[in-house]
Amino acid sequence: MTTQPRYMANAFNGDESELEPDLQTLSRRRERVLAPSYRLFYRRPVAPVRAEGVWLFDAEGRRYLDAYNNVPAVGHSNPHVHRLVSKQLATINTHTRYLTASVIDYSERLLDLFPAPLTKVVYTCTGSEAVDLALRIARYETGQLGVICTSNAYHGTTAAAAEISPSLGPNNSIGPNVVLVEAPDLCREDPAEAGERFARRVRDAIAELAARGLGLAAMIVDSVMSSDGVQSRPGGLLAPAATVVRDAGGLWIADEVQSGFGRLGHGWWGFTQHYLEPDLVVLGKPMGNGIPIAAVVGTEQALDRFGRDIRYFNTFAGNPVSIAAATAVLDVIERDDLIDNARQTGEHLLAGLRRIAEHHPSMAHVRGSGLFIAAEFVTDPDSLQPDPAQASDIVNRLRERGVLISVSGPAENVLKIRPPLPFDPTHADHLLAAMDVVLA
Amino acid sequence: MTTQPRYMANAFNGDESELEPDLQTLSRRRERVLAPSYRLFYRRPVAPVRAEGVWLFDAEGRRYLDAYNNVPAVGHSNPHVHRLVSKQLATINTHTRYLTASVIDYSERLLDLFPAPLTKVVYTCTGSEAVDLALRIARYETGQLGVICTSNAYHGTTAAAAEISPSLGPNNSIGPNVVLVEAPDLCREDPAEAGERFARRVRDAIAELAARGLGLAAMIVDSVMSSDGVQSRPGGLLAPAATVVRDAGGLWIADEVQSGFGRLGHGWWGFTQHYLEPDLVVLGKPMGNGIPIAAVVGTEQALDRFGRDIRYFNTFAGNPVSIAAATAVLDVIERDDLIDNARQTGEHLLAGLRRIAEHHPSMAHVRGSGLFIAAEFVTDPDSLQPDPAQASDIVNRLRERGVLISVSGPAENVLKIRPPLPFDPTHADHLLAAMDVVLA
């Protein structure tokens, strides 16, 4: 029995006796060399050795349907990504202080996917770095320090990003310049009112900052509010809050690390579903299908003064190999109509889960957009008291049946279903069948 | 004529009329899409399209001897890196919440290269992220906020790393918890006394923190003090300062992003040359030969409490593809004796530059270790007044002769020579011959 992991939903509890002998050895070796910050998933961790499309395979040849991983957005081991990256790696891989056509080609192509005012890009290697940079830019541009985020937000792991990531747990301190607002709760609020109610909480947060003597630099929101339990609809949900923020002189930072690149099945970015145009957009996870690349996209106005006054050079960011991976991702999303697939498969999956929920009152609310879907579990349908134990149990029983998902939400009672984008209706049926058995 | 870049040595001045027509077009397109924080190198930027070993090639087939890039440590387009990365990319590339043998194998191998108390590793994607994490760890572990760094340090670009990076220029603010100390100046100080003098300045800095009501969390120093003008010798230079820091209860963070992985030609890490054992070590640039991977290595004590209390998960960090690149880098350094090559070629280069300096009194000081070498230029050898104009001129004239280096130091008057590690004595002779011509 090893150290108990803390403060993470769906973490391995350290009981190695449940593991097969080979994995016991591996887990013990791992524990000797990796710092205790590392946590494994599931009561019985998974040890995949090969992956393809939406499937993982372990050393015994068992296969797992991947309904969790959003980084390999165009599928595990995608051959087009492999081809472009391998070719580039054999050609050249320098940095952005030389002139490189492919970096410019990709930038033009990426920016064409954004509404007109968003015209410039800065590359980073991770979503955390992009969030950190977006905060630096917003603070420099507005001359203010105050930042607002949601009460169970996750925006990253740099010091500045962790300060706005309350979901990291009680020992992670929230910055003195940060005010948290409760995210919409679509299981318990009237969705038609949720947006206006949220905007009122944002107005209160601005007043709270002012009471601390702070002006508003920015509000940052994950457009699918993943760690707040996946709160993405109805359309326009975040628009009233964005107006409040803009009126107070703050920038709106759309964190599209989770919702970007077509996952929500309606256009490329989650913010379009909220009928708002951000000042800064943060991109990450799926951007290079696992090769580290992320970015801040912004209006000329937001990026201009910071860019002129402050040097920002990120050694690996936007290097030709990362750009090759990112180019391949756009190619495959377009070629295989993956946004349309996300919408269609997502609707199929939502409908299937709602049918299951009819027979299982503890599955109180099914929601989501495209291939980012949530199912919320409660102890009883009247009190709507969260039931994290049941959610965790389902996740682990699905894992035993070869289907990988995880949990989310402030109470960890929300199933989080977020597969690679080539997930099609037959994969959805496979998941639904497993869910039926597990709930029976 | 485009926007004038600011605050960066050896930056393109934006005069596109000096560029060939194709590059003019490319530069203008680049400027439309990349934020103004992006700067190109050289009066006439370089546009390489292919690279191999220590050579870059442009579209016209001109070749450039690369005596600058430390990221492709085992050589540009290294075939072994290409092989391992391509293979892994076709197999699986998930994250550290599954059990993955290759990540554990590499971690064991990496940690075997460190002295005994340094037993654990946390992966990140960039040196900036690793610095940021090391600061978070040091502050959490000590319960103190104060940090000391050198007065022209560069440690990265996250908000917390930029706060300890005065070399980023006057608009980048240094944190209120940060005290700067002048780095040793081996051109103007007696090297035999420089270490003790530096330690006295560190003692004053601790007193300055105390006067601000702050305790000492850590001192962080780049073991080769690259941006402070490359101050790496004599052996033991930083040891007295490390003792002062430890006695005050602070952690010593060795920033090995520049000096690590054998570049200094004596063992794997720069800190060994300083006869000190750090609490935390930050790794980066050469670690994956351009595939983003970086790390914090530390003592169990330093990493333990933070690791248990605070979740730290970095999506792409330590993924199997990055680990494949990092594995290939260790393979090639060992197989090709690149540390020994760095020492031998470095000594050859130092000797050659010192011969040149005998005939050029403005080249006042030649110094360095392994393949990290500096030549300092002054307006006259008595006053030792820095001559950045001459240094910049030499860099640009070398570029016109197909040899790439850059400048460094608080006064930007120090040539920085830092090639890929396969740089051999014939390459050094090529550089020396070009330097002879340029100085004539």
CSV table of C-alpha atoms in Angstrom, one decimal, chain A residues 3 6-9 19 23 26-27 29-42 45-51 56 66 68-69 71 76-78 81-82 85-87 89-101 103-105 107-108 111 119-123 125-129 132 136 140 154 157-160 162 167-168 171-172 284-285 289-293 303-304 307-317 319 321-322 404, chain B residues 3 6-9 19 23 26-27 29-42 45-51 56 66 68-69 71 76-78 81-82 85-87 89-101 103-105 107-108 111 119-123 125-129 132 136 140 154 157-160 162 167-168 171-172 284-285 289-293 303-304 307-317 319 321-322 404:
chain,number,residue,atom,x,y,z
A,3,THR,CA,1.0,6.8,-0.4
A,6,ARG,CA,-5.1,13.3,-2.5
A,7,TYR,CA,-7.4,15.8,-4.2
A,8,MET,CA,-8.0,14.2,-7.5
A,9,ALA,CA,-11.1,12.5,-8.8
A,19,LEU,CA,-2.5,-5.0,-9.9
A,23,LEU,CA,2.2,-3.9,-13.2
A,26,LEU,CA,6.2,-1.2,-12.8
A,27,SER,CA,4.1,0.8,-10.3
A,29,ARG,CA,9.6,1.5,-9.9
A,30,ARG,CA,7.5,4.4,-11.0
A,31,GLU,CA,7.0,5.5,-7.5
A,32,ARG,CA,10.7,5.5,-6.7
A,33,VAL,CA,11.6,7.9,-9.6
A,34,LEU,CA,8.5,10.1,-10.2
A,35,ALA,CA,7.7,12.8,-7.6
A,36,PRO,CA,4.6,12.1,-5.5
A,37,SER,CA,2.7,14.7,-7.5
A,38,TYR,CA,2.2,12.0,-10.1
A,39,ARG,CA,-1.2,10.3,-9.9
A,40,LEU,CA,-2.5,7.3,-11.9
A,41,PHE,CA,-6.1,6.9,-13.1
A,42,TYR,CA,-8.6,4.2,-11.9
A,45,PRO,CA,-4.5,1.6,-13.5
A,46,VAL,CA,-4.4,1.0,-17.2
A,47,ALA,CA,-1.1,0.2,-18.9
A,48,PRO,CA,-1.6,0.7,-22.6
A,49,VAL,CA,1.3,-0.2,-25.0
A,50,ARG,CA,-0.3,0.6,-28.3
A,51,ALA,CA,-3.1,2.8,-29.6
A,56,LEU,CA,-5.9,1.6,-26.6
A,66,ASP,CA,-11.1,5.6,-25.4
A,68,TYR,CA,-11.7,10.1,-22.5
A,69,ASN,CA,-8.7,11.4,-24.3
A,71,VAL,CA,-5.4,15.3,-26.8
A,76,HIS,CA,-4.3,7.8,-31.6
A,77,SER,CA,-1.3,7.2,-33.8
A,78,ASN,CA,-2.9,9.1,-36.6
A,81,VAL,CA,0.3,13.3,-38.2
A,82,HIS,CA,3.0,10.6,-38.2
A,85,VAL,CA,6.0,15.0,-38.2
A,86,SER,CA,8.4,12.3,-39.3
A,87,LYS,CA,9.2,14.1,-42.5
A,89,LEU,CA,11.9,15.8,-38.1
A,90,ALA,CA,14.2,14.6,-40.9
A,91,THR,CA,14.4,18.0,-42.5
A,92,ILE,CA,14.8,20.8,-40.0
A,93,ASN,CA,13.5,21.8,-36.5
A,94,THR,CA,14.7,25.2,-35.5
A,95,HIS,CA,13.0,28.1,-33.7
A,96,THR,CA,11.0,31.2,-34.6
A,97,ARG,CA,13.9,33.6,-34.9
A,98,TYR,CA,14.6,32.3,-38.4
A,99,LEU,CA,12.2,32.8,-41.2
A,100,THR,CA,10.2,29.6,-41.8
A,101,ALA,CA,7.5,29.4,-44.4
A,103,VAL,CA,5.1,28.5,-39.6
A,104,ILE,CA,3.6,31.4,-41.5
A,105,ASP,CA,1.4,29.2,-43.7
A,107,SER,CA,-0.6,30.8,-38.8
A,108,GLU,CA,-2.5,32.2,-41.7
A,111,LEU,CA,-6.3,32.7,-38.0
A,119,THR,CA,-5.8,38.5,-36.3
A,120,LYS,CA,-2.6,37.5,-34.4
A,121,VAL,CA,-1.1,34.5,-32.8
A,122,VAL,CA,1.7,33.8,-30.3
A,123,TYR,CA,2.8,30.1,-29.9
A,125,CYS,CA,4.1,24.7,-25.9
A,126,THR,CA,1.3,24.1,-23.4
A,127,GLY,CA,-2.1,25.4,-22.5
A,128,SER,CA,-0.7,26.4,-19.1
A,129,GLU,CA,1.9,28.6,-20.8
A,132,ASP,CA,-0.1,32.4,-18.2
A,136,ARG,CA,0.4,38.7,-18.6
A,140,TYR,CA,-0.1,44.7,-19.1
A,154,TYR,CA,-8.9,24.5,-14.1
A,157,THR,CA,-0.2,24.6,-13.6
A,158,THR,CA,2.2,27.5,-13.8
A,159,ALA,CA,2.1,29.6,-10.7
A,160,ALA,CA,-0.1,32.2,-12.4
A,162,ALA,CA,-2.7,27.6,-10.7
A,167,SER,CA,-10.1,22.7,-8.9
A,168,LEU,CA,-6.4,21.9,-7.9
A,171,ASN,CA,-3.6,23.4,-0.7
A,172,ASN,CA,-3.4,25.3,-4.0
A,284,GLY,CA,-3.9,23.8,-26.4
A,285,LYS,CA,-4.4,20.1,-25.9
A,289,ASN,CA,-2.5,15.6,-31.4
A,290,GLY,CA,0.0,15.1,-28.6
A,291,ILE,CA,3.1,16.9,-29.9
A,292,PRO,CA,3.3,19.9,-27.5
A,293,ILE,CA,1.9,23.0,-29.1
A,303,LEU,CA,-1.5,41.9,-28.3
A,304,ASP,CA,0.1,45.0,-29.6
A,307,GLY,CA,4.3,42.5,-27.9
A,308,ARG,CA,6.2,45.7,-28.7
A,309,ASP,CA,7.3,46.4,-25.1
A,310,ILE,CA,8.0,42.9,-23.8
A,311,ARG,CA,10.1,40.3,-25.4
A,312,TYR,CA,8.4,36.9,-25.5
A,313,PHE,CA,10.4,34.1,-26.9
A,314,ASN,CA,9.4,30.5,-26.3
A,315,THR,CA,12.3,28.2,-27.4
A,316,PHE,CA,10.3,25.2,-28.7
A,317,ALA,CA,7.0,27.0,-29.4
A,319,ASN,CA,9.0,25.1,-34.1
A,321,VAL,CA,7.9,19.9,-36.0
A,322,SER,CA,5.1,21.2,-33.8
A,404,LEU,CA,-12.4,4.6,-20.5
B,3,THR,CA,8.1,48.2,-36.4
B,6,ARG,CA,13.2,46.6,-28.8
B,7,TYR,CA,15.2,45.2,-26.0
B,8,MET,CA,16.9,42.3,-27.7
B,9,ALA,CA,20.5,41.9,-28.7
B,19,LEU,CA,16.1,41.1,-47.8
B,23,LEU,CA,12.2,36.8,-48.0
B,26,LEU,CA,7.7,36.1,-46.2
B,27,SER,CA,8.7,38.6,-43.6
B,29,ARG,CA,3.3,37.9,-44.2
B,30,ARG,CA,4.9,36.8,-40.9
B,31,GLU,CA,4.4,40.3,-39.5
B,32,ARG,CA,0.7,40.2,-40.3
B,33,VAL,CA,0.0,37.0,-38.4
B,34,LEU,CA,2.6,36.8,-35.6
B,35,ALA,CA,2.3,39.1,-32.6
B,36,PRO,CA,4.9,41.9,-32.4
B,37,SER,CA,6.6,40.0,-29.6
B,38,TYR,CA,8.3,37.9,-32.3
B,39,ARG,CA,11.8,39.0,-33.2
B,40,LEU,CA,14.1,37.7,-35.9
B,41,PHE,CA,17.8,37.3,-35.6
B,42,TYR,CA,20.5,39.3,-37.6
B,45,PRO,CA,17.5,37.2,-41.1
B,46,VAL,CA,18.3,33.6,-42.0
B,47,ALA,CA,15.7,31.4,-43.6
B,48,PRO,CA,17.0,27.8,-43.4
B,49,VAL,CA,14.9,25.1,-45.1
B,50,ARG,CA,17.0,22.1,-44.2
B,51,ALA,CA,19.5,21.2,-41.5
B,56,LEU,CA,21.8,24.8,-41.8
B,66,ASP,CA,25.7,26.5,-36.7
B,68,TYR,CA,24.7,29.0,-31.9
B,69,ASN,CA,21.9,26.4,-31.4
B,71,VAL,CA,18.6,22.8,-28.6
B,76,HIS,CA,20.2,18.8,-36.5
B,77,SER,CA,17.9,16.2,-37.9
B,78,ASN,CA,19.6,13.5,-35.9
B,81,VAL,CA,16.2,10.9,-32.7
B,82,HIS,CA,14.1,10.6,-35.9
B,85,VAL,CA,10.4,9.5,-32.3
B,86,SER,CA,8.8,8.2,-35.5
B,87,LYS,CA,8.5,4.7,-34.1
B,89,LEU,CA,4.5,8.2,-32.8
B,90,ALA,CA,3.2,5.2,-34.7
B,91,THR,CA,2.7,3.2,-31.5
B,92,ILE,CA,1.2,5.3,-28.7
B,93,ASN,CA,1.5,8.8,-27.3
B,94,THR,CA,-0.6,9.1,-24.1
B,95,HIS,CA,0.0,10.8,-20.8
B,96,THR,CA,1.5,10.0,-17.4
B,97,ARG,CA,-1.8,8.8,-15.8
B,98,TYR,CA,-1.4,5.5,-17.4
B,99,LEU,CA,1.5,3.1,-16.5
B,100,THR,CA,4.1,3.4,-19.3
B,101,ALA,CA,7.4,1.4,-19.0
B,103,VAL,CA,8.8,6.7,-19.1
B,104,ILE,CA,10.0,4.8,-16.0
B,105,ASP,CA,13.0,3.4,-17.8
B,107,SER,CA,13.5,8.4,-15.5
B,108,GLU,CA,15.8,5.7,-13.9
B,111,LEU,CA,18.4,10.0,-12.3
B,119,THR,CA,16.3,11.0,-6.7
B,120,LYS,CA,13.1,12.2,-8.2
B,121,VAL,CA,11.9,13.9,-11.3
B,122,VAL,CA,8.8,15.8,-12.5
B,123,TYR,CA,8.5,16.4,-16.2
B,125,CYS,CA,7.4,20.7,-21.5
B,126,THR,CA,9.7,23.7,-21.3
B,127,GLY,CA,12.4,25.1,-19.2
B,128,SER,CA,10.1,28.0,-18.3
B,129,GLU,CA,7.6,25.6,-16.9
B,132,ASP,CA,8.1,28.0,-12.6
B,136,ARG,CA,6.4,26.9,-6.6
B,140,TYR,CA,5.8,25.7,-0.6
B,154,TYR,CA,17.2,34.8,-17.9
B,157,THR,CA,8.8,33.5,-19.8
B,158,THR,CA,5.9,32.4,-17.5
B,159,ALA,CA,4.8,35.3,-15.2
B,160,ALA,CA,6.8,33.8,-12.3
B,162,ALA,CA,9.8,36.5,-16.1
B,167,SER,CA,17.5,40.3,-19.1
B,168,LEU,CA,14.0,40.6,-20.6
B,171,ASN,CA,9.3,46.8,-19.3
B,172,ASN,CA,9.5,43.4,-17.7
B,284,GLY,CA,15.3,21.9,-20.7
B,285,LYS,CA,16.5,23.0,-24.1
B,289,ASN,CA,16.8,17.7,-29.3
B,290,GLY,CA,13.9,20.0,-30.1
B,291,ILE,CA,10.9,17.9,-29.2
B,292,PRO,CA,9.5,19.8,-26.1
B,293,ILE,CA,10.6,18.2,-22.9
B,303,LEU,CA,9.7,17.4,-3.8
B,304,ASP,CA,7.9,15.4,-1.2
B,307,GLY,CA,4.1,16.5,-4.4
B,308,ARG,CA,1.8,15.0,-1.8
B,309,ASP,CA,-0.3,18.2,-1.1
B,310,ILE,CA,-0.5,19.7,-4.6
B,311,ARG,CA,-1.7,18.1,-7.7
B,312,TYR,CA,0.7,18.7,-10.6
B,313,PHE,CA,-0.2,17.2,-13.9
B,314,ASN,CA,1.2,18.5,-17.2
B,315,THR,CA,-0.7,17.1,-20.1
B,316,PHE,CA,2.0,16.6,-22.7
B,317,ALA,CA,4.9,16.4,-20.2
B,319,ASN,CA,4.6,11.6,-22.9
B,321,VAL,CA,7.0,10.6,-27.8
B,322,SER,CA,8.9,13.2,-25.8
B,404,LEU,CA,26.0,31.6,-36.9
